[in-house]
mmCIF file of C-alpha atoms in Angstrom:
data_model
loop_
_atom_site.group_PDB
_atom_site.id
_atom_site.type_symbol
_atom_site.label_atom_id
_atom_site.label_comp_id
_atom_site.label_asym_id
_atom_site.label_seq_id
_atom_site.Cartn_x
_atom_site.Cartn_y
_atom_site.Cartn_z
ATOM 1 C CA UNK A 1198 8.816 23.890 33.505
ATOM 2 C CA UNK A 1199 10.828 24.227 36.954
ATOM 3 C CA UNK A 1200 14.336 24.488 37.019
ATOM 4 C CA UNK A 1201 15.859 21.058 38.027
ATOM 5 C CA UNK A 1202 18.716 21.612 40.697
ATOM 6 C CA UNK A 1203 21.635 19.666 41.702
ATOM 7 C CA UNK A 1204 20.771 18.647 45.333
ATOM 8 C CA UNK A 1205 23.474 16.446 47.826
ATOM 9 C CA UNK A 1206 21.179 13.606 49.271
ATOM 10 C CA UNK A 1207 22.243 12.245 52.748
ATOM 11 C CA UNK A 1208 22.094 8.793 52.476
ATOM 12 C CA UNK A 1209 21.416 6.360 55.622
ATOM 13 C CA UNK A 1210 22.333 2.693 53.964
ATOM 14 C CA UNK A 1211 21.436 1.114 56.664
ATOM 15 C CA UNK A 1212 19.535 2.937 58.862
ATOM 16 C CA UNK A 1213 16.553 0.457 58.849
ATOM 17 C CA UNK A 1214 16.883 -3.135 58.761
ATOM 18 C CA UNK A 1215 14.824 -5.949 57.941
ATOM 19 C CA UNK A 1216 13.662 -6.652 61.958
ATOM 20 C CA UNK A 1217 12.360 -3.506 62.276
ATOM 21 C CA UNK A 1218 9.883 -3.430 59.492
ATOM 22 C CA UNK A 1219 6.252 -4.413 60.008
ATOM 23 C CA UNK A 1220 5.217 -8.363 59.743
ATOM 24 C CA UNK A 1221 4.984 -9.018 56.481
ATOM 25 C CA UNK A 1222 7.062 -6.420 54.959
ATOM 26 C CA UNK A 1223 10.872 -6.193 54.403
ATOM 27 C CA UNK A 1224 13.325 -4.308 52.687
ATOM 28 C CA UNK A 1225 13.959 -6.003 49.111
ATOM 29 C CA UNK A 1226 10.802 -7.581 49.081
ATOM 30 C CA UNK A 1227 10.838 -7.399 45.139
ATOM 31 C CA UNK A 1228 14.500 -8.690 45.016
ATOM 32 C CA UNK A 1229 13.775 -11.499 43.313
ATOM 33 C CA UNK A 1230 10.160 -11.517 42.103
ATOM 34 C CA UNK A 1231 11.456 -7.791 40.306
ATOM 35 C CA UNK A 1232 14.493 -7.019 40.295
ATOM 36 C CA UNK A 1233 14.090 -3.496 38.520
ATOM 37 C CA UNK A 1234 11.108 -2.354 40.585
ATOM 38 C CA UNK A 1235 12.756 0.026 42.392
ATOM 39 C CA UNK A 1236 15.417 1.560 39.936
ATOM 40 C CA UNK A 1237 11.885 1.774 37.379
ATOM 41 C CA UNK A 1238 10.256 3.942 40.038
ATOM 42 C CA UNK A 1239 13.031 6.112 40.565
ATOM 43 C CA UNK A 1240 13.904 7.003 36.949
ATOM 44 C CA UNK A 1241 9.838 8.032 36.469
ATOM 45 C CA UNK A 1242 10.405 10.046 39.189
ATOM 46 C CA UNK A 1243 13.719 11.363 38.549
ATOM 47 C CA UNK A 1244 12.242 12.700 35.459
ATOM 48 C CA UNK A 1245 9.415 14.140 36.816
ATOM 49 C CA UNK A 1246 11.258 16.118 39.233
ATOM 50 C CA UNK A 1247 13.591 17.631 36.797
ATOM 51 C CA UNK A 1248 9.927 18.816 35.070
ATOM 52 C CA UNK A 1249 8.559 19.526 38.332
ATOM 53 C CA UNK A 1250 10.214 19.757 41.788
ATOM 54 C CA UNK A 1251 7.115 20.717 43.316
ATOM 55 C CA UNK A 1252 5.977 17.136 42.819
ATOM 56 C CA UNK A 1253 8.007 15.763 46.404
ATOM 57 C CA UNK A 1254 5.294 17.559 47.943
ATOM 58 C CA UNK A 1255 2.490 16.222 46.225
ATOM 59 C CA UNK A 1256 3.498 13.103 46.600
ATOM 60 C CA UNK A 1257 4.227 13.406 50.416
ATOM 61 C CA UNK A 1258 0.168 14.773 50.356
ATOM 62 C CA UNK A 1259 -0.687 11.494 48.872
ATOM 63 C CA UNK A 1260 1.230 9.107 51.085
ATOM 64 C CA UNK A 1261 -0.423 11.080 53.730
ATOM 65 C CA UNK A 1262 -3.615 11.237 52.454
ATOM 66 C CA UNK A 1263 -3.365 7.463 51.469
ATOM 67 C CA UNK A 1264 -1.968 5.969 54.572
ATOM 68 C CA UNK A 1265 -4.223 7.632 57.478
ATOM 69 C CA UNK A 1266 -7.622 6.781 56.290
ATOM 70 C CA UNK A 1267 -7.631 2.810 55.339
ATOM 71 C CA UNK A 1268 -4.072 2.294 56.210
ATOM 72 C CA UNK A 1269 -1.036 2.446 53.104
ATOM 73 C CA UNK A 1270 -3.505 0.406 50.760
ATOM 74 C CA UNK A 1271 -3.423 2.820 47.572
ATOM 75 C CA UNK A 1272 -7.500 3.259 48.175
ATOM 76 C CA UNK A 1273 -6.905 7.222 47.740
ATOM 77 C CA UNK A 1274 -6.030 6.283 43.946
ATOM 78 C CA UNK A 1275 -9.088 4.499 42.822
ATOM 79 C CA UNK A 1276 -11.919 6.937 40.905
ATOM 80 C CA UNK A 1277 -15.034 7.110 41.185
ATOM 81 C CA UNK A 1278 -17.366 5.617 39.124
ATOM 82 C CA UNK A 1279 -21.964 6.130 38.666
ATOM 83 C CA UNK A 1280 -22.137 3.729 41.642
ATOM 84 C CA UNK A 1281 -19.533 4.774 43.980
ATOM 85 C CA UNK A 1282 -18.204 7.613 45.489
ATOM 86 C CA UNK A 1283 -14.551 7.185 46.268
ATOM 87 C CA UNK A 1284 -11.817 8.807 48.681
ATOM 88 C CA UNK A 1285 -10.504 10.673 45.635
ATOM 89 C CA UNK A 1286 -13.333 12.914 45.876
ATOM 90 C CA UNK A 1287 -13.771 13.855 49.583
ATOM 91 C CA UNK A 1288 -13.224 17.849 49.837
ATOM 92 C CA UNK A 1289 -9.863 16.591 51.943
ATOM 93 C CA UNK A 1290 -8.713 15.367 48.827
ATOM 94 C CA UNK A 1291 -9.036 17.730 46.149
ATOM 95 C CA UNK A 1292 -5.749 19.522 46.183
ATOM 96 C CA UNK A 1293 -4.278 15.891 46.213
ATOM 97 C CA UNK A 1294 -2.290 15.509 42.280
ATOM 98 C CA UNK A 1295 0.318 13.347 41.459
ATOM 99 C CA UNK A 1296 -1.713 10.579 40.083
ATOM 100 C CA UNK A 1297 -0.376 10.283 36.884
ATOM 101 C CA UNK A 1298 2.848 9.907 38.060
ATOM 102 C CA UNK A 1299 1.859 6.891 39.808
ATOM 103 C CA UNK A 1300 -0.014 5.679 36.429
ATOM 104 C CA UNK A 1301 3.143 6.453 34.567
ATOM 105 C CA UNK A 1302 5.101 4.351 37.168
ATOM 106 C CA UNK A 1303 2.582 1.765 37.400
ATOM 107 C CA UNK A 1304 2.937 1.036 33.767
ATOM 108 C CA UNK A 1305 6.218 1.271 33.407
ATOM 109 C CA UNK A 1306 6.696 -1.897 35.841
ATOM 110 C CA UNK A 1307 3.932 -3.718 35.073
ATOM 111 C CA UNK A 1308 6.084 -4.265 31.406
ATOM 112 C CA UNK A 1309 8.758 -5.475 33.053
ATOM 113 C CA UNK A 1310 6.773 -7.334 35.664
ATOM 114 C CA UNK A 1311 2.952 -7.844 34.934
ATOM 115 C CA UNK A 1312 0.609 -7.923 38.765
ATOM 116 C CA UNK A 1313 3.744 -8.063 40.794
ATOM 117 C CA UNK A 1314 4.372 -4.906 42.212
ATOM 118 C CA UNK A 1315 1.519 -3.001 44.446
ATOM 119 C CA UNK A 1316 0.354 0.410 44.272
ATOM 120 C CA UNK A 1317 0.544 1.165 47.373
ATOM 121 C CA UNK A 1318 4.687 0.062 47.230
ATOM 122 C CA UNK A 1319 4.861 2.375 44.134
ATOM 123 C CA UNK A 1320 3.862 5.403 46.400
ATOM 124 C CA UNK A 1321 5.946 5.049 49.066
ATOM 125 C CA UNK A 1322 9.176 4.347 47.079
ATOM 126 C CA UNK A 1323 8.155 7.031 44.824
ATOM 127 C CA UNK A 1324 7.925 9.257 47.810
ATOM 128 C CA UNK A 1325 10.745 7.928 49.480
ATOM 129 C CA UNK A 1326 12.692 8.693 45.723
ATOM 130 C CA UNK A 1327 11.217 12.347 45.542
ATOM 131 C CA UNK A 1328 12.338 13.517 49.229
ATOM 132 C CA UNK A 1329 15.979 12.062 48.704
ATOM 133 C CA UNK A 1330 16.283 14.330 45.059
ATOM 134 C CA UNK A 1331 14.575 17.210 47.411
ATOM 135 C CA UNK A 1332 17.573 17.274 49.732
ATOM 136 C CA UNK A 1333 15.820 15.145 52.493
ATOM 137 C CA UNK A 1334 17.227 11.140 53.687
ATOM 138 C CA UNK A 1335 17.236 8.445 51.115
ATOM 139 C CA UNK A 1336 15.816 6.104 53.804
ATOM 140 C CA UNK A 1337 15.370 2.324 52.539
ATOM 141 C CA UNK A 1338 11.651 1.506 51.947
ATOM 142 C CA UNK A 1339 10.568 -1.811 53.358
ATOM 143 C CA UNK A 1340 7.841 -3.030 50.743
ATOM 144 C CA UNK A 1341 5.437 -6.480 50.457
ATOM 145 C CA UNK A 1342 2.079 -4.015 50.551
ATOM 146 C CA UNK A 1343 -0.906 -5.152 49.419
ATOM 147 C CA UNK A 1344 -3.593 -2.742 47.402
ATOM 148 C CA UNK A 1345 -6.645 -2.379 49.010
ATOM 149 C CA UNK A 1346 -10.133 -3.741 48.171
ATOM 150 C CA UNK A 1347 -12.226 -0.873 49.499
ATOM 151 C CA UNK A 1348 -12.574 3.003 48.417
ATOM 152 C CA UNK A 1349 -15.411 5.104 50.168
ATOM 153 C CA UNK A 1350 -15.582 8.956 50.814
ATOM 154 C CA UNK A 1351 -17.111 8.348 53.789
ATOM 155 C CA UNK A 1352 -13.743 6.511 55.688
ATOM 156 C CA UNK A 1353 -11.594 10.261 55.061
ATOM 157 C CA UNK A 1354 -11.571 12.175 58.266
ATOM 158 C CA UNK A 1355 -8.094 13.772 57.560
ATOM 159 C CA UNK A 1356 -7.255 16.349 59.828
ATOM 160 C CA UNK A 1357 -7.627 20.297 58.695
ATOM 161 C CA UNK A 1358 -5.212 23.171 59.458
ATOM 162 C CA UNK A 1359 -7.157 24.668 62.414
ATOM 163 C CA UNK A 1360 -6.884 21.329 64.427
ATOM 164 C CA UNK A 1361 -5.604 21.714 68.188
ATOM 165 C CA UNK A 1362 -2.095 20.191 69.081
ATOM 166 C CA UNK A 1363 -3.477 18.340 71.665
ATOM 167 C CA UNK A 1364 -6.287 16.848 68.760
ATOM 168 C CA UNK A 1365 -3.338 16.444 66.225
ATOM 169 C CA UNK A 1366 -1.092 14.435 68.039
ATOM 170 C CA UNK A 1367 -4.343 12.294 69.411
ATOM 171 C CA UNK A 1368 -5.127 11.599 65.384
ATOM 172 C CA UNK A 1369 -1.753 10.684 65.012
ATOM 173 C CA UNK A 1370 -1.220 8.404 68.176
ATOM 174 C CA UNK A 1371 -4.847 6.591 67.093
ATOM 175 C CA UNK A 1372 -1.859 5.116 64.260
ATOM 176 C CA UNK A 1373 0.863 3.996 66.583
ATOM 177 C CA UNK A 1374 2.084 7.917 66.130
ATOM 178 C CA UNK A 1375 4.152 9.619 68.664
ATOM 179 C CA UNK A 1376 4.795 13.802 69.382
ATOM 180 C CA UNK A 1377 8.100 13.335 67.971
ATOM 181 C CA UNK A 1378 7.249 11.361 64.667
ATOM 182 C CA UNK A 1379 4.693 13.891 64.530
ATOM 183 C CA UNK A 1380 6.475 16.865 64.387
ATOM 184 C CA UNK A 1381 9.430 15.051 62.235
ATOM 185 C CA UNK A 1382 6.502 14.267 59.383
ATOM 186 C CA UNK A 1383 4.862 17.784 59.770
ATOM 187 C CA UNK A 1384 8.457 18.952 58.295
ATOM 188 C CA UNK A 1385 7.217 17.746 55.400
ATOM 189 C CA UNK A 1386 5.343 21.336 55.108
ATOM 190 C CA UNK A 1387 9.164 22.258 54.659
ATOM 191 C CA UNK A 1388 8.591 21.704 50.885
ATOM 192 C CA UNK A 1389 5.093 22.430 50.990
ATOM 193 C CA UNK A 1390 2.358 25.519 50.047
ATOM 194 C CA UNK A 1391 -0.887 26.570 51.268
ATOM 195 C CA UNK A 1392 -3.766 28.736 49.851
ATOM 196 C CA UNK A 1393 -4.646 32.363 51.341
ATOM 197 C CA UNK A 1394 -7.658 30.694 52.206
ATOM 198 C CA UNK A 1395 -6.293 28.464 55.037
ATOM 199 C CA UNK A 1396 -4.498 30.745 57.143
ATOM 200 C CA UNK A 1397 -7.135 34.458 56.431
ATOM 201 C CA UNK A 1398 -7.898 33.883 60.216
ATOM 202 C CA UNK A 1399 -4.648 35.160 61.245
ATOM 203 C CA UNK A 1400 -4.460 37.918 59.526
ATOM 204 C CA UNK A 1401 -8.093 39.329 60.004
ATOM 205 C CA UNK A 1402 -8.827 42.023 62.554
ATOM 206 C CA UNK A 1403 -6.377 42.219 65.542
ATOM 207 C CA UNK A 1404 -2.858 40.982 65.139
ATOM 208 C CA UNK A 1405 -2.157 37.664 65.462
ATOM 209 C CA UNK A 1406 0.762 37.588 68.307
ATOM 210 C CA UNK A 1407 2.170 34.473 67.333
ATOM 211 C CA UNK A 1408 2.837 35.411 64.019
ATOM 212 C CA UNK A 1409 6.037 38.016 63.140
ATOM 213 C CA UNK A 1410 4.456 41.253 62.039
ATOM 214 C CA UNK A 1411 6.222 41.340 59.010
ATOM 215 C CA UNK A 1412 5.469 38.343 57.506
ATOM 216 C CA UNK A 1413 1.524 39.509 58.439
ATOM 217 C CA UNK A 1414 2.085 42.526 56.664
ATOM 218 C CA UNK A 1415 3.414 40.854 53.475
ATOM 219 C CA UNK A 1416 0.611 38.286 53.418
ATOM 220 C CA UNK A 1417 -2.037 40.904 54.096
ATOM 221 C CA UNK A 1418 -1.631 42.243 50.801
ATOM 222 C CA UNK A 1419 -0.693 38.936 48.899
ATOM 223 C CA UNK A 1420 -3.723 37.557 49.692
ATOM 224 C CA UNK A 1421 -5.655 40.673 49.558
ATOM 225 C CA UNK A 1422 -4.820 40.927 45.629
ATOM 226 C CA UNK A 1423 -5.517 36.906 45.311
ATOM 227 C CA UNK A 1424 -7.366 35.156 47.882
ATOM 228 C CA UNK A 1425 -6.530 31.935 46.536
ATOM 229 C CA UNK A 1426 -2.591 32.729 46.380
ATOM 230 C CA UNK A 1427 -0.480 29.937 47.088
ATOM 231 C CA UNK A 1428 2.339 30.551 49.843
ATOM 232 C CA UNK A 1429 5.665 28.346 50.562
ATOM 233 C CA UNK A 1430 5.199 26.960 54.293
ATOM 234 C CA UNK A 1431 8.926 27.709 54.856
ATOM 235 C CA UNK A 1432 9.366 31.370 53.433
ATOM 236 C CA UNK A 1433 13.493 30.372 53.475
ATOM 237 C CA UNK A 1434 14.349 27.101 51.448
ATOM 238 C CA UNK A 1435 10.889 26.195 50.070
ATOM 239 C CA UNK A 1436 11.965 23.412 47.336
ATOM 240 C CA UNK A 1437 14.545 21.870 49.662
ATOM 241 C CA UNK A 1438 13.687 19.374 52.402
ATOM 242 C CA UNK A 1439 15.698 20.825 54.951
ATOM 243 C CA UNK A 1440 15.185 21.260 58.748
ATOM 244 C CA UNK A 1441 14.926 25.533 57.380
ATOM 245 C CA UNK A 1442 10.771 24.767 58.304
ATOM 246 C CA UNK A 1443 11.357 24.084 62.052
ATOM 247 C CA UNK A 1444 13.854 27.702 62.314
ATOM 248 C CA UNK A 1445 11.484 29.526 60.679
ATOM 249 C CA UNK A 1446 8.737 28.619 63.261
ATOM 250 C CA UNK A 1447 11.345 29.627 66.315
ATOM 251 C CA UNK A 1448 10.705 32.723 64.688
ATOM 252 C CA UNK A 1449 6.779 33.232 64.162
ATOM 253 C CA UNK A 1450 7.163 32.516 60.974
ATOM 254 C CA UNK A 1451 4.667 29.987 60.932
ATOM 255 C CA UNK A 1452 2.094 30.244 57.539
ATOM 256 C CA UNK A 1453 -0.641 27.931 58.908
ATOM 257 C CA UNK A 1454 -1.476 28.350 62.742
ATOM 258 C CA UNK A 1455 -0.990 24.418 63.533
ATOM 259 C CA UNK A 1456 2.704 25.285 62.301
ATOM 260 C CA UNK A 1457 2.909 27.327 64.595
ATOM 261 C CA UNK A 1458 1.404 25.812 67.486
ATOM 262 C CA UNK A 1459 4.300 22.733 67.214
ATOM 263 C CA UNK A 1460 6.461 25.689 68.633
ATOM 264 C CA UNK A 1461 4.391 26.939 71.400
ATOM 265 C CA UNK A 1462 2.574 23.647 72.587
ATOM 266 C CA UNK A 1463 4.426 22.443 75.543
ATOM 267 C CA UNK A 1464 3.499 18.575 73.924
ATOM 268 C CA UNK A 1465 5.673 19.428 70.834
ATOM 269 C CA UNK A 1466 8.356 22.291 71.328
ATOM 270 C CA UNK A 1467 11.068 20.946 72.203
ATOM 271 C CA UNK A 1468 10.748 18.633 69.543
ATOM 272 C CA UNK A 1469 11.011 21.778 67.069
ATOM 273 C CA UNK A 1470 13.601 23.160 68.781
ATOM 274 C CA UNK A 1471 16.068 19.967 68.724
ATOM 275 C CA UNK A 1472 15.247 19.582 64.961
ATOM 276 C CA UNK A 1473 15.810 23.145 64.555
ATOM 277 C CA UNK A 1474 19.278 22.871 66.041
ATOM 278 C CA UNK A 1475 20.188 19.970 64.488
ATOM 279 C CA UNK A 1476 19.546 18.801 60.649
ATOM 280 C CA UNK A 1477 20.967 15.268 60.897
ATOM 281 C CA UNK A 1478 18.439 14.647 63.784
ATOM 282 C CA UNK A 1479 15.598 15.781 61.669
ATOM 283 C CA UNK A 1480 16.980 13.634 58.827
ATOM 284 C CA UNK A 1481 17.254 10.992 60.463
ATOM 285 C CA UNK A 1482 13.707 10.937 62.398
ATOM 286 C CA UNK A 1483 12.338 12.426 59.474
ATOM 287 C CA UNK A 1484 13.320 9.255 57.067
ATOM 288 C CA UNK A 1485 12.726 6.627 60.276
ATOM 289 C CA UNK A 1486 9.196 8.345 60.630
ATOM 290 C CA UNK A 1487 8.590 8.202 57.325
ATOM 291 C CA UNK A 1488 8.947 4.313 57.257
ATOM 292 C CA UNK A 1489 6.676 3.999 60.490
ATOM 293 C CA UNK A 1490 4.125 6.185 58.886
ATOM 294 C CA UNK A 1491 4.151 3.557 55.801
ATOM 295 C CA UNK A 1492 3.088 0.597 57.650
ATOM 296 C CA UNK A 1493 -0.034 1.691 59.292
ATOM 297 C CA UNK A 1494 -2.569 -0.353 58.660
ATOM 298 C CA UNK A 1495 -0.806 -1.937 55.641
ATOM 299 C CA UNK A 1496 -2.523 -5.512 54.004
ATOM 300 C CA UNK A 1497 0.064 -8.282 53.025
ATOM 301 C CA UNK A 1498 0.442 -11.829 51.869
ATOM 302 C CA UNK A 1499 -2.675 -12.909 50.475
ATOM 303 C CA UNK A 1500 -4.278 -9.797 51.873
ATOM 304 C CA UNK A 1501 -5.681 -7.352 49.262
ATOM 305 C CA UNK A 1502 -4.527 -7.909 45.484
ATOM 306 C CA UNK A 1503 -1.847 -6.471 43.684
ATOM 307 C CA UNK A 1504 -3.716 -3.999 40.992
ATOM 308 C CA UNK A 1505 -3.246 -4.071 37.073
ATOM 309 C CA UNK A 1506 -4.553 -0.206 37.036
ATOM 310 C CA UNK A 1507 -3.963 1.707 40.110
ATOM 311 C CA UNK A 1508 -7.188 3.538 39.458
ATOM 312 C CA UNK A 1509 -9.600 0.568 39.431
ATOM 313 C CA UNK A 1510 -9.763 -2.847 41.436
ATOM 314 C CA UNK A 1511 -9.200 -5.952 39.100
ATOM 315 C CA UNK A 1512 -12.768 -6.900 39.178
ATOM 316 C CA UNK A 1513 -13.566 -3.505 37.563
ATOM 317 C CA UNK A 1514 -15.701 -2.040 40.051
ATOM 318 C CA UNK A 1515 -14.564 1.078 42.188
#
C-alpha cells in the first residue's frame, strides 16, 4: 500500500466553457440525466489513490492508449474473446492496468443510474480526478461520449519510445495535435516509469551525450542487476504532476531518448523551456490539452451505445 499524501490542487473553474468543447459534448452533460456521475467517479478514485498513487499514471496510459487509436470510444477496455482479438491485447497495450478501476466505477454508477453514463466519460473524468489529487489542474471535463462498437488489434499503431520528434509530433497532428499540446501531454511522463528495457540503447557502448553522465552511471548498474527495473521519468518529484519533468530534461536528465529529444528538437524546445520556467503555464496547457486530447474522434448522440459492462458490447460479442 502507497502512502496517500496531502497534495494542493490548482483549480481552473472556468477555464473551459461550454463553446469550446467538441459538437456534441459539453460540460455537465450528465447534469440532469445523473446528477451524481461525477462526484461517484471521483470518490472510486479518491480511494484508489490513497491505495495507490501510482494509478494517475495508469490511467493517463489508458486515456492515451484509448483515445489515439479509434478516437475516446472506451474500445481499449473491451477483452478478447475465441473469436476476436481485441486492442487490449496488442503488445502496445500490455503494460496498460487500471481496468478494474474503471469496472469498479462503472458499477458504482450504473446503481445509481442504469445505461446512462459511457465508458469512455468514466475514463476521462477518472483521469481528469486522478491528475488533480496528483498535484496537476482540476480542469472541467466536457462529457456526452459515446462507447464504441468496434475493438480490433489490428487499428493500434501507438507510437514507441524510439520515435523521431519530427514522426511524433506528425502522429499527433494526424489528431488535430499541435507541438505545444504535444509537449504539454508528454508531461504526463512527469508521474510516469519506464522499464530498463526501453531506454538500454543509451546506455550501451559509447556515452550517450545527451544524457548527464551521472544519471548514466546510476542506471548502468540499476539495470545491470534487473533488466526489467522500473525507473521514475522525472528522477525529482516522481508522484507529483508538476512541471519538475520539463527541468529535469534542461538538464539531460531525460530517462527515455524521445524525452529528451523535446529539449533538443528545434520543433519542440522552446516549448520545454517555457513550461520549465513557468508551472502555471504548464498547468494550464497541460489541463486545456488534456480536454483537446479527449475529443478526438469521440462518437455522440445516437452514435455508439452507452455500455452495461465496460468490458463487453451489449450484444455480447467483443
Amino acid at each position: 500500500m502507497k502512502l496517500f499524501m496531502m497534495i494542493p490542487v490548482i483549480l481552473f473553474c472556468c477555464l473551459f466553457p461550454l463553446a469550446l468543447a467538441a459538437d456534441g459534448l459539453q460540460v455537465g452533460f450528465y447534469s440532469t440525466s445523473c446528477g451524481k456521475a461525477e462526484s461517484i467517479v471521483e470518490k472510486v478514485v479518491q480511494k484508489r489513490f490513497s491505495q495507490d498513487n501510482s494509478i494517475t499514471a495508469a490511467l493517463l496510459r489508458m486515456h492515451f492508449h484509448d483515445c489515439f487509436v479509434r478516437g475516446c470510444d472506451a474500445s481499449l477496455l473491451i477483452d478478447p474473446t475465441n473469436e476476436t482479438v481485441s486492442e487490449k491485447k496488442d503488445g502496445a497495450n500490455a503494460s496498460v492496468r487500471g481496468f478494474d478501476l474503471i469496472d469498479e466505477i462503472k458499477e458504482a454508477v450504473e446503481a445509481v443510474c442504469p445505461s446512462t453514463v459511457s465508458c469512455a466519460d468514466i475514463i476521462a473524468l477518472a483521469t481528469r480526478d486522478a491528475v488533480a489529487l496528483s498535484g496537476g489542474p482540476n480542469y472541467n471535463v466536457p462529457t456526452g461520449r459515446r462507447d464504441g462498437l468496434v475493438s480490433n488489434i489490428a487499428d493500434v499503431e501507438l507510437p514507441g519510445p524510439t520515435i523521431s520528434i519530427p514522426e511524433l509530433s506528425k502522429f499527433f497532428a494526424a489528431k488535430g495535435i499541435e507541438n505545444e499540446e504535444m509537449v504539454a501531454l508528454l508531461g504526463a511522463h512527469s508521474v510516469g516509469v519506464s522499464h530498463c528495457g526501453f531506454f538500454a540503447d543509451r546506455l550501451g557502448g559509447k556515452p550517450d551525450p545527451t544524457m548527464d553522465p551521472a544519471l548514466a552511471a546510476k542506471l548502468i548498474i540499476l539495470c545491470k542487476s534487473n533488466p526489467d527495473a522500473a525507473v521514475f521519468l522525472d528522477q525529482n518529484t516522481s508522484s507529483l504532476m508538476d512541471n519538475e519533468y520539463y527541468k529535469q530534461l534542461l538538464l539531460k536528465r531525460g530517462i527515455m531518448d524521445i524525452d529528451q529529444q523535446l529539449s533538443l528538437d528545434i520543433s519542440t524546445s522552446p516549448f520545454v523551456s517555457a513550461f520549465a520556467s513557468d508551472s502555471e503555464k504548464f498547468m494550464q496547457r497541460f489541463g486545456m490539452s488534456m480536454v483537446k486530447m479527449g475529443e478526438v474522434g469521440v462518437l455522440v448522440g445516437k452514435e455508439g451505445e452507452i455500455r452495461k459492462n465496460c468490458r463487453v458490447f451489449n450484444n455480447g460479442t467483443a
